[in-house]
CSV table of C-alpha atoms in Angstrom, one decimal:
chain,number,residue,atom,x,y,z
A,1,MET,CA,27.1,43.3,34.0
A,2,PHE,CA,27.4,40.8,31.7
A,3,ALA,CA,29.9,38.1,31.1
A,4,LEU,CA,32.4,37.2,28.4
A,5,THR,CA,34.8,34.8,26.5
A,6,LYS,CA,38.4,35.5,25.9
A,7,ASN,CA,37.9,37.1,23.0
A,8,GLY,CA,34.5,38.8,23.8
A,9,PHE,CA,36.3,40.7,27.2
A,10,ALA,CA,38.8,42.1,24.7
A,11,GLN,CA,36.7,43.4,21.9
A,12,LYS,CA,34.5,45.1,25.9
A,13,LEU,CA,38.9,46.6,26.7
A,14,GLU,CA,39.0,47.7,22.7
A,15,GLN,CA,35.5,48.9,22.5
A,16,TYR,CA,36.2,50.9,25.8
A,17,LYS,CA,39.5,52.2,25.5
A,18,GLN,CA,39.1,55.9,25.0
A,19,ALA,CA,36.4,55.6,27.8
A,20,LYS,CA,38.3,57.9,31.4
A,21,ASN,CA,38.0,54.7,33.8
A,22,ILE,CA,36.9,51.0,33.8
A,23,PHE,CA,35.9,49.1,36.6
A,24,ILE,CA,36.0,45.1,36.5
A,25,PHE,CA,33.7,43.0,38.3
A,26,LEU,CA,34.6,39.9,38.4
A,27,HIS,CA,33.8,36.4,40.3
A,28,ILE,CA,37.2,34.5,40.5
A,29,THR,CA,40.9,36.5,41.4
A,30,PRO,CA,43.0,35.7,38.1
A,31,VAL,CA,45.9,36.1,39.9
A,32,LYS,CA,47.6,33.3,42.1
A,33,TRP,CA,47.5,35.5,44.9
A,34,THR,CA,45.2,33.6,47.0
A,35,SER,CA,43.7,29.5,47.9
A,36,GLY,CA,40.6,30.3,45.6
A,37,ALA,CA,42.2,32.0,42.6
A,38,VAL,CA,42.9,30.7,39.3
A,39,ASP,CA,46.0,32.3,37.2
A,40,CYS,CA,45.7,33.6,34.1
A,41,PRO,CA,48.7,35.5,32.8
A,42,GLU,CA,47.0,36.0,29.3
A,43,PHE,CA,44.3,37.6,31.0
A,44,GLN,CA,46.7,39.4,33.5
A,45,GLN,CA,48.8,40.6,29.8
A,46,LEU,CA,45.2,42.2,28.4
A,47,LEU,CA,44.0,44.1,31.8
A,48,LEU,CA,47.6,45.8,31.1
A,49,LYS,CA,47.4,46.4,28.4
A,50,TYR,CA,44.7,49.3,29.2
A,51,PRO,CA,45.6,52.4,31.2
A,52,ASN,CA,42.1,53.1,31.8
A,53,VAL,CA,41.2,49.9,33.2
A,54,ARG,CA,41.5,51.8,37.2
A,55,ALA,CA,39.7,48.5,39.6
A,56,VAL,CA,39.6,44.8,39.6
A,57,PHE,CA,36.7,43.6,42.4
A,58,ASN,CA,37.0,40.2,43.5
A,59,GLY,CA,34.9,37.7,45.1
A,60,HIS,CA,35.1,34.9,46.1
A,61,ASP,CA,37.6,34.8,48.1
A,62,HIS,CA,35.7,36.1,51.3
A,63,GLU,CA,38.0,35.9,54.0
A,64,GLN,CA,40.0,38.5,52.1
A,65,ASP,CA,39.9,42.6,52.3
A,66,SER,CA,42.6,43.6,50.8
A,67,ILE,CA,43.8,45.5,47.7
A,68,LYS,CA,46.6,43.4,45.9
A,69,LEU,CA,48.4,45.6,42.9
A,70,LEU,CA,49.0,43.8,39.5
A,71,GLU,CA,52.4,45.0,38.0
A,72,ASN,CA,52.4,48.2,40.6
A,73,LYS,CA,49.3,49.0,38.2
A,74,ILE,CA,45.9,47.5,38.5
A,75,PRO,CA,43.9,47.5,42.1
A,76,PHE,CA,42.1,44.2,43.0
A,77,MET,CA,40.0,44.6,45.4
A,78,PHE,CA,38.3,42.1,48.2
A,79,ASP,CA,36.4,43.3,49.9
A,80,GLY,CA,35.4,39.8,52.5
A,81,HIS,CA,31.7,40.1,51.3
A,82,ILE,CA,30.9,40.8,48.2
A,83,GLY,CA,28.5,38.4,46.8
A,84,GLY,CA,28.2,36.7,49.9
A,85,SER,CA,27.9,37.1,53.7
A,86,TRP,CA,30.4,35.1,55.4
A,87,GLY,CA,33.9,35.3,55.4
A,88,THR,CA,35.9,38.2,57.1
A,89,TYR,CA,34.6,38.6,61.1
A,90,TYR,CA,32.8,42.4,60.7
A,91,LYS,CA,29.8,42.8,58.3
A,92,GLY,CA,31.4,45.7,56.6
A,93,PHE,CA,31.7,46.7,52.9
A,94,ARG,CA,34.3,48.8,50.1
A,95,VAL,CA,33.4,52.2,49.0
A,96,VAL,CA,35.5,53.7,46.3
A,97,GLU,CA,35.4,57.4,45.3
A,98,LEU,CA,36.1,58.4,42.0
A,99,LYS,CA,37.8,62.6,42.7
A,100,GLU,CA,37.4,65.5,40.2
A,101,ASP,CA,41.4,65.0,39.8
A,102,ASN,CA,40.5,61.2,38.7
A,103,SER,CA,42.3,59.3,41.9
A,104,LEU,CA,40.9,57.0,43.1
A,105,VAL,CA,40.8,56.9,46.8
A,106,THR,CA,38.5,53.1,48.1
A,107,TYR,CA,38.8,52.2,52.3
A,108,LEU,CA,36.1,49.5,54.0
A,109,MET,CA,33.7,50.7,56.5
A,110,ASP,CA,33.6,48.1,59.2
A,111,PRO,CA,30.4,48.8,59.2
A,112,LEU,CA,31.0,51.9,60.6
A,113,GLN,CA,35.0,52.5,60.8
A,114,LYS,CA,37.0,53.5,57.9
A,115,LYS,CA,40.1,51.0,57.9
A,116,ASN,CA,42.5,50.2,54.7
A,117,GLN,CA,42.2,53.5,53.0
A,118,ALA,CA,44.6,53.8,50.0
A,119,THR,CA,44.5,56.2,46.7
A,120,PHE,CA,45.4,55.3,43.4
């Protein structure tokens, strides 16, 4: 993993534009869906240029355990505990399965019960 500036991020997305799938991990959500997010429309538009960006995983908003869609295209996944032990009442984790047909299945484990399954 590596940290990038805005231009560096654009260069990396361009470098891997032929990759089948790109998964992005961010600390702070760049869409103002939550109280801890920072709205970054330019970054959102950059991600939307690359159809191989399959999902964005978010930290920072530890009370969130949902999926929010950027323009009905890119799922932003919250699991409540990425990078911390506080947040949601349960101490679960998110599972992501990339299927042979290139569909993506994700769900949370709570920690023994599957919840909030979604397919993209």
